[in-house]
Coordinates of C-alpha atoms and ligand atoms in Angstrom, one line a residue:
M197 CA 4.6 8.4 -21.7
K198 CA 4.0 6.3 -18.6
I199 CA 2.0 3.1 -18.3
A200 CA 0.9 1.7 -15.0
V201 CA 0.8 -2.1 -15.2
L202 CA -1.6 -3.7 -12.7
P203 CA -1.8 -7.4 -13.4
G204 CA -4.0 -8.3 -10.4
D205 CA -5.0 -11.9 -9.6
G206 CA -5.6 -15.3 -11.2
I207 CA -4.8 -15.3 -14.9
G208 CA -4.2 -11.5 -14.7
T209 CA -0.5 -12.0 -14.2
E210 CA -0.2 -14.5 -17.0
I211 CA -2.1 -12.5 -19.7
V212 CA -0.5 -9.1 -18.8
A213 CA 2.9 -10.7 -19.1
E214 CA 2.1 -11.5 -22.7
A215 CA 0.8 -8.0 -23.5
I216 CA 4.0 -6.6 -22.0
K217 CA 6.1 -8.9 -24.3
V218 CA 4.2 -7.4 -27.3
L219 CA 4.6 -3.8 -26.0
D220 CA 8.3 -4.3 -25.4
A221 CA 8.7 -5.7 -29.0
L222 CA 7.3 -2.4 -30.4
A223 CA 10.3 -0.6 -28.8
L224 CA 8.3 2.6 -28.3
P225 CA 9.5 5.3 -25.8
F226 CA 7.3 4.6 -22.9
E227 CA 8.0 3.7 -19.3
M228 CA 6.1 0.9 -17.6
E229 CA 5.8 0.5 -13.8
S230 CA 3.9 -2.4 -12.1
A231 CA 2.0 -2.4 -8.8
L232 CA -0.2 -4.8 -6.9
V233 CA -4.0 -4.6 -7.2
G234 CA -7.0 -6.6 -6.1
G235 CA -6.5 -9.8 -4.0
A236 CA -2.7 -9.6 -4.4
A237 CA -2.7 -6.1 -3.0
Y238 CA -5.0 -7.1 -0.2
E239 CA -2.6 -9.9 0.8
A240 CA 0.4 -7.6 0.8
H241 CA -1.1 -4.3 2.0
G242 CA -4.5 -5.1 3.5
H243 CA -6.4 -3.2 0.8
P244 CA -7.3 -4.0 -2.8
L245 CA -6.4 -0.5 -4.0
P246 CA -3.5 0.7 -1.8
E247 CA -2.5 4.4 -1.9
S248 CA 0.8 3.6 -3.7
T249 CA -1.1 1.8 -6.5
L250 CA -3.7 4.6 -6.8
K251 CA -0.9 7.2 -6.9
L252 CA 0.9 5.3 -9.7
A253 CA -2.4 5.0 -11.7
K254 CA -3.1 8.7 -11.3
E255 CA 0.3 9.7 -12.5
A256 CA 0.3 7.4 -15.5
D257 CA -1.0 8.2 -19.0
A258 CA -2.6 4.8 -19.2
I259 CA -3.3 1.8 -17.0
L260 CA -2.9 -1.8 -18.4
F261 CA -5.1 -3.9 -16.1
G262 CA -5.3 -7.7 -15.9
A263 CA -8.2 -9.0 -13.8
V264 CA -9.0 -9.2 -10.1
G265 CA -10.9 -11.5 -7.8
D266 CA -11.0 -15.0 -6.4
W267 CA -13.7 -16.9 -4.7
K268 CA -11.6 -17.0 -1.5
Y269 CA -12.2 -13.3 -1.0
D270 CA -16.0 -13.6 -1.2
K271 CA -16.3 -13.5 2.6
L272 CA -14.4 -10.2 3.0
D273 CA -16.3 -7.0 3.9
R274 CA -17.4 -5.5 0.6
P275 CA -14.9 -2.5 0.6
L276 CA -12.0 -5.0 1.0
R277 CA -13.0 -7.3 -1.9
P278 CA -10.7 -7.3 -5.0
E279 CA -13.4 -6.0 -7.4
Q280 CA -13.6 -2.8 -5.4
A281 CA -10.2 -1.8 -6.9
I282 CA -11.8 -1.3 -10.3
L283 CA -14.6 0.7 -8.9
G284 CA -12.1 2.8 -7.0
L285 CA -10.0 3.4 -10.0
R286 CA -13.0 4.4 -12.1
K287 CA -14.1 6.8 -9.4
H288 CA -10.7 8.4 -8.6
L289 CA -9.8 8.8 -12.3
G290 CA -13.2 9.9 -13.5
L291 CA -13.3 7.1 -16.1
F292 CA -16.8 7.8 -17.5
A293 CA -16.5 6.4 -21.0
N294 CA -16.4 2.6 -21.4
F295 CA -15.5 1.3 -24.9
R296 CA -16.3 -2.3 -25.7
P297 CA -15.7 -3.2 -29.3
A298 CA -17.3 -6.4 -30.6
I299 CA -15.3 -7.6 -33.5
C300 CA -15.8 -11.0 -35.1
H301 CA -12.4 -12.1 -36.3
A302 CA -12.9 -14.0 -39.6
P303 CA -11.2 -17.3 -38.5
L304 CA -13.5 -17.4 -35.4
V305 CA -16.7 -16.9 -37.2
G306 CA -17.9 -20.4 -36.3
A307 CA -17.5 -19.7 -32.6
S308 CA -20.4 -17.3 -32.5
S309 CA -23.8 -18.5 -31.4
L310 CA -25.3 -16.7 -34.5
K311 CA -25.2 -17.9 -38.1
P312 CA -21.8 -17.1 -39.7
E313 CA -23.4 -14.8 -42.3
L314 CA -24.8 -12.6 -39.6
V315 CA -21.5 -12.0 -37.9
A316 CA -18.8 -12.3 -40.6
G317 CA -17.1 -9.0 -40.7
L318 CA -18.9 -7.7 -37.6
D319 CA -17.1 -4.6 -36.1
I320 CA -19.2 -2.5 -33.7
L321 CA -18.3 -0.3 -30.8
I322 CA -20.4 0.0 -27.7
I323 CA -19.8 3.1 -25.7
R324 CA -21.3 2.9 -22.3
E325 CA -21.5 5.8 -19.8
L326 CA -19.8 4.4 -16.7
T327 CA -20.2 6.7 -13.7
G328 CA -23.8 7.8 -13.6
D329 CA -27.4 6.4 -14.1
I330 CA -29.3 4.2 -11.7
Y331 CA -26.1 2.5 -10.6
F332 CA -24.9 5.6 -8.7
G333 CA -28.0 7.8 -8.4
Q334 CA -29.0 8.9 -4.9
P335 CA -31.2 8.4 -3.0
R336 CA -31.4 4.7 -2.8
G337 CA -32.2 2.2 -0.1
R338 CA -34.8 0.3 1.8
R339 CA -37.7 1.7 3.7
T340 CA -41.3 1.2 4.7
A341 CA -43.5 2.3 1.8
A342 CA -45.5 5.4 2.5
D343 CA -47.7 5.0 -0.6
G344 CA -47.8 2.9 -3.8
L345 CA -49.7 -0.4 -4.2
F346 CA -48.8 -1.8 -0.7
P347 CA -48.3 1.1 1.8
G348 CA -46.8 0.1 5.1
T349 CA -44.8 -2.8 3.6
E350 CA -41.0 -3.0 3.1
E351 CA -39.7 -1.7 -0.3
A352 CA -36.4 -0.9 -2.0
F353 CA -35.7 1.9 -4.4
D354 CA -33.0 3.3 -6.7
T355 CA -32.8 6.6 -8.5
M356 CA -32.1 6.9 -12.3
R357 CA -30.6 10.3 -13.1
Y358 CA -28.4 12.0 -15.6
S359 CA -27.2 15.6 -15.7
R360 CA -26.8 17.6 -19.0
P361 CA -22.9 17.6 -18.8
E362 CA -22.8 13.9 -18.2
I363 CA -24.9 13.2 -21.4
E364 CA -23.1 15.9 -23.4
R365 CA -19.6 14.5 -22.7
I366 CA -20.5 10.9 -23.5
A367 CA -22.3 11.9 -26.7
R368 CA -19.2 13.9 -27.8
V369 CA -17.0 10.8 -27.1
A370 CA -19.4 8.7 -29.3
F371 CA -19.5 11.2 -32.2
E372 CA -15.7 11.6 -32.2
A373 CA -15.3 7.8 -32.2
A374 CA -17.8 7.4 -35.0
R375 CA -15.9 10.0 -37.1
K376 CA -12.9 7.7 -37.1
R377 CA -15.1 4.6 -38.1
G378 CA -18.3 4.2 -40.0
K379 CA -19.7 7.7 -39.1
K380 CA -22.9 6.4 -37.6
V381 CA -24.1 6.6 -34.0
T382 CA -27.1 4.8 -32.6
S383 CA -28.2 6.3 -29.3
V384 CA -30.0 3.8 -27.2
D385 CA -32.7 5.0 -24.7
K386 CA -36.1 4.3 -23.2
A387 CA -37.5 7.7 -23.9
N388 CA -41.0 6.3 -24.4
V389 CA -41.2 5.5 -20.7
L390 CA -38.4 7.3 -18.7
E391 CA -38.0 11.0 -18.2
T392 CA -34.2 10.5 -17.8
F393 CA -34.0 9.0 -21.2
Q394 CA -36.2 11.5 -22.9
F395 CA -33.7 14.1 -21.6
W396 CA -30.8 11.8 -22.8
K397 CA -32.4 11.7 -26.3
D398 CA -32.9 15.5 -26.4
V399 CA -29.3 16.3 -25.3
V400 CA -27.7 13.8 -27.7
T401 CA -29.8 15.4 -30.5
E402 CA -28.5 18.8 -29.5
V403 CA -24.9 17.7 -29.4
H404 CA -25.3 16.1 -32.8
Q405 CA -25.6 19.6 -34.3
D406 CA -21.8 19.8 -33.9
Y407 CA -21.3 16.5 -35.8
Q408 CA -23.3 16.8 -38.9
D409 CA -20.9 14.5 -40.8
V410 CA -22.0 11.7 -38.5
A411 CA -25.4 10.0 -38.9
L412 CA -27.5 9.8 -35.7
E413 CA -30.3 7.4 -35.0
H414 CA -32.3 6.8 -31.8
M415 CA -33.4 3.4 -30.8
Y416 CA -35.3 2.0 -27.8
V417 CA -33.3 -0.4 -25.7
D418 CA -35.7 -3.3 -26.2
N419 CA -35.4 -2.9 -29.9
A420 CA -31.6 -2.5 -29.7
A421 CA -31.4 -5.8 -27.8
M422 CA -33.4 -7.4 -30.6
Q423 CA -31.5 -5.8 -33.5
L424 CA -28.2 -6.9 -32.0
V425 CA -29.1 -10.5 -32.6
K426 CA -31.2 -9.9 -35.8
Q427 CA -28.8 -7.8 -37.8
P428 CA -25.8 -6.7 -35.7
K429 CA -23.8 -5.5 -38.7
A430 CA -26.3 -2.6 -39.1
F431 CA -24.7 -0.9 -36.1
D432 CA -21.5 1.1 -36.1
V433 CA -21.2 3.0 -32.7
I434 CA -23.8 2.5 -30.0
V435 CA -23.9 5.0 -27.2
T436 CA -26.0 4.4 -24.1
G437 CA -26.3 4.8 -20.4
N438 CA -24.7 2.8 -17.7
M439 CA -27.3 0.1 -17.1
F440 CA -28.4 -0.4 -20.7
G441 CA -24.7 -0.4 -21.8
D442 CA -23.9 -3.0 -19.1
I443 CA -26.5 -5.4 -20.6
L444 CA -26.1 -4.7 -24.3
S445 CA -22.2 -4.9 -24.2
D446 CA -22.4 -8.4 -22.7
E447 CA -25.0 -9.4 -25.3
A448 CA -22.8 -8.0 -28.1
S449 CA -19.7 -9.8 -26.7
M450 CA -21.3 -13.1 -27.3
L451 CA -21.8 -12.4 -31.0
T452 CA -18.0 -12.8 -31.3
G453 CA -17.8 -16.2 -29.7
S454 CA -15.2 -16.0 -26.9
I455 CA -14.8 -13.9 -23.9
G456 CA -11.0 -14.4 -24.2
M457 CA -10.9 -12.2 -27.3
L458 CA -12.6 -9.1 -26.0
P459 CA -10.7 -5.9 -25.0
S460 CA -12.1 -2.9 -23.3
A461 CA -11.1 0.7 -22.4
S462 CA -12.5 3.1 -19.9
L463 CA -11.5 6.8 -20.5
N464 CA -11.8 10.1 -18.8
D465 CA -11.9 13.6 -20.3
R466 CA -8.1 13.8 -20.4
K467 CA -7.9 10.6 -22.5
Q468 CA -6.3 8.9 -19.6
G469 CA -7.6 5.3 -19.7
L470 CA -7.8 2.0 -18.0
Y471 CA -7.4 -0.9 -20.5
E472 CA -8.5 -4.4 -19.6
P473 CA -9.9 -7.6 -21.0
S474 CA -13.6 -7.9 -20.6
H475 CA -13.3 -11.2 -18.7
G476 CA -12.4 -11.8 -15.1
S477 CA -9.5 -13.6 -13.3
A478 CA -10.7 -17.1 -14.3
P479 CA -9.5 -18.8 -11.0
D480 CA -10.5 -22.2 -12.6
I481 CA -7.6 -22.0 -15.1
A482 CA -5.2 -19.7 -13.3
G483 CA -1.6 -21.0 -13.2
K484 CA -2.1 -23.6 -15.9
G485 CA -0.7 -21.5 -18.8
V486 CA -3.8 -22.0 -20.9
A487 CA -5.5 -18.6 -20.6
N488 CA -6.1 -16.7 -23.8
P489 CA -4.0 -13.5 -23.7
L490 CA -5.5 -11.9 -26.9
A491 CA -8.1 -9.8 -25.1
T492 CA -5.4 -8.2 -23.1
I493 CA -3.0 -7.8 -26.0
L494 CA -5.9 -6.2 -28.0
S495 CA -6.6 -4.0 -24.9
A496 CA -2.9 -2.8 -25.1
A497 CA -3.6 -1.9 -28.8
M498 CA -6.6 0.2 -27.7
M499 CA -4.3 1.8 -25.1
L500 CA -1.9 2.8 -27.9
R501 CA -4.8 4.2 -30.0
Y502 CA -6.8 6.1 -27.4
S503 CA -4.4 7.2 -24.7
L504 CA -0.9 7.2 -26.2
N505 CA -1.7 8.5 -29.7
Q506 CA 0.1 5.6 -31.5
E507 CA -2.4 4.6 -34.1
Q508 CA 0.1 2.8 -36.3
A509 CA 1.4 0.7 -33.4
A510 CA -2.2 -0.2 -32.5
Q511 CA -2.8 -1.4 -36.0
R512 CA 0.4 -3.4 -36.0
I513 CA -0.8 -5.3 -32.9
E514 CA -4.3 -5.9 -34.3
S515 CA -3.0 -7.2 -37.6
A516 CA -0.5 -9.4 -35.8
V517 CA -3.5 -10.9 -33.9
Q518 CA -5.3 -11.5 -37.1
Q519 CA -2.3 -13.2 -38.5
V520 CA -1.9 -15.7 -35.6
L521 CA -5.5 -16.5 -35.9
A522 CA -5.2 -17.0 -39.6
Q523 CA -2.2 -19.3 -38.9
G524 CA -4.6 -21.5 -37.0
L525 CA -3.1 -21.0 -33.5
R526 CA -5.7 -21.3 -30.7
T527 CA -5.8 -21.3 -27.0
P528 CA -8.2 -24.0 -25.6
D529 CA -11.1 -21.5 -25.2
I530 CA -11.2 -20.9 -29.0
Y531 CA -9.9 -24.3 -30.2
S532 CA -11.7 -26.3 -32.8
D533 CA -10.8 -29.3 -34.9
G534 CA -8.2 -28.6 -37.5
T535 CA -6.5 -25.8 -35.6
T536 CA -3.3 -25.9 -33.4
K537 CA -3.7 -25.7 -29.7
V538 CA -1.2 -23.4 -27.9
G539 CA -0.7 -22.1 -24.4
T540 CA -0.7 -18.5 -23.1
A541 CA 3.0 -17.9 -23.6
Q542 CA 3.1 -19.5 -27.0
M543 CA 0.3 -17.3 -28.2
G544 CA 2.1 -14.2 -26.9
D545 CA 5.3 -15.3 -28.7
A546 CA 3.4 -15.9 -31.9
V547 CA 1.9 -12.3 -31.8
V548 CA 5.4 -10.9 -31.2
K549 CA 6.7 -12.8 -34.2
A550 CA 3.8 -11.7 -36.4
L551 CA 4.6 -8.0 -35.6
G552 CA 7.5 -8.5 -38.1
Ligands
NAD11 P1 -14.4 -15.1 -15.6 O1 -14.5 -14.1 -16.7 O2 -13.1 -14.9 -14.8 O3 -14.5 -16.6 -16.1 C1 -15.6 -17.1 -16.8 C2 -15.2 -18.3 -17.6 O4 -14.5 -17.9 -18.8 C3 -14.3 -19.3 -16.9 O5 -14.6 -20.6 -17.3 C4 -12.9 -18.9 -17.3 O6 -12.0 -20.0 -17.3 C5 -13.2 -18.5 -18.8 N1 -12.2 -17.4 -19.2 C6 -12.2 -16.1 -18.8 N2 -11.2 -15.5 -19.3 C7 -10.5 -16.4 -20.1 C8 -9.4 -16.3 -20.9 N3 -8.6 -15.2 -21.1 N4 -9.0 -17.4 -21.6 C9 -9.7 -18.6 -21.4 N5 -10.8 -18.7 -20.7 C10 -11.2 -17.6 -20.0 O7 -15.7 -14.8 -14.7 P2 -16.0 -15.5 -13.3 O8 -15.6 -16.9 -13.3 O9 -17.5 -15.2 -13.1 O10 -15.2 -14.7 -12.2 C11 -14.0 -15.1 -11.7 C12 -13.5 -14.0 -10.8 O11 -13.2 -12.8 -11.6 C13 -14.4 -13.5 -9.7 O12 -13.7 -13.2 -8.5 C14 -15.0 -12.2 -10.3 O13 -15.5 -11.3 -9.3 C15 -13.8 -11.7 -11.0 N6 -14.1 -10.7 -12.1 C16 -13.2 -9.7 -12.3 C17 -13.4 -8.9 -13.4 C18 -12.4 -7.8 -13.6 O14 -11.3 -7.9 -13.0 N7 -12.6 -6.8 -14.4 C19 -14.5 -9.0 -14.3 C20 -15.3 -10.1 -14.1 C21 -15.2 -11.0 -13.0

């Protein structure tokens, strides 16, 4: 088993170092190799995703990714900006299924913006289709309107589209994931208005025939946005398209209180995956040793579960994280009165110790 380690920029190097400590402590038979990505790769090789980094990523079973970006690169041409590295990896590796769990850890229940009783015990998984939909559909552009309300004026347009195989494969991923959890899938669409999402609903319903042990419900996206803050625990697995998933996964992340706690995975049909925290490179706190490494450590646990087939090791990491939180250890982003403030490395060390 081979893991490509791409720490990236800003706090990326600090948080990935802690995840590696934890992986090393498990003493499992995998090989790890690091490469530059994002702004760091641009500085060294003139490109955010150099050929050598892409080759390493393609050959690996899984990629552990930190974060990329810094305001100082904002003036670069778009293809050279650090964030393009993630888009490039998604495209070249065909990473179509984005997993974003939203778990409210019991000791952090007060950090949520919702009432504790609404989020205590929350454990939902949002599966977002990542390579299709209106974000990638062609044609798109600007032109002079030939018709519509204001013919002859400038207009912009995008195309929402999904093919049957794209919907089938993400639906299968969702049903398979639900089988290992609460056995319920909520498919989120806008079938009442959009052709694309009536088709989505029809195809998901067809695929469901193969997964009769899993309950399927359909929900319009506006209602889903409402239910996520009204009774989030009613969900188990949510599956949806790229744009709705983009918005709903950010909404769900806030139920849990802190962005420093949220892991994510992006998988292809060979179960090869890119694992990264949901946050960015946090240039404002980079180099200060205060970043929360838990999202990255939990991403490493997802990597063990989904790409490396090491469920037990994944659970060991997750329960070690629960333990350090129960001990009251907190990086500044999740600190509250009565708890113990620690830095990035201390938090990583505590997780290693809690592995037992
Ligand atoms: P950000 O997620 O980096 O930071 C937002 C806020 O959250 C900041 O105040 C930051 O200090 C805090 N924060 C983030 N992660 C934290 C952690 N682990 N521990 C403690 N606090 C944490 O978002 P931003 O500031 O909008 O973007 C900064 C840079 O990151 C930009 O260049 C952006 O393009 C890039 N970015 C990269 C990714 C990625 O690599 N996948 C994702 C989002 C943003």
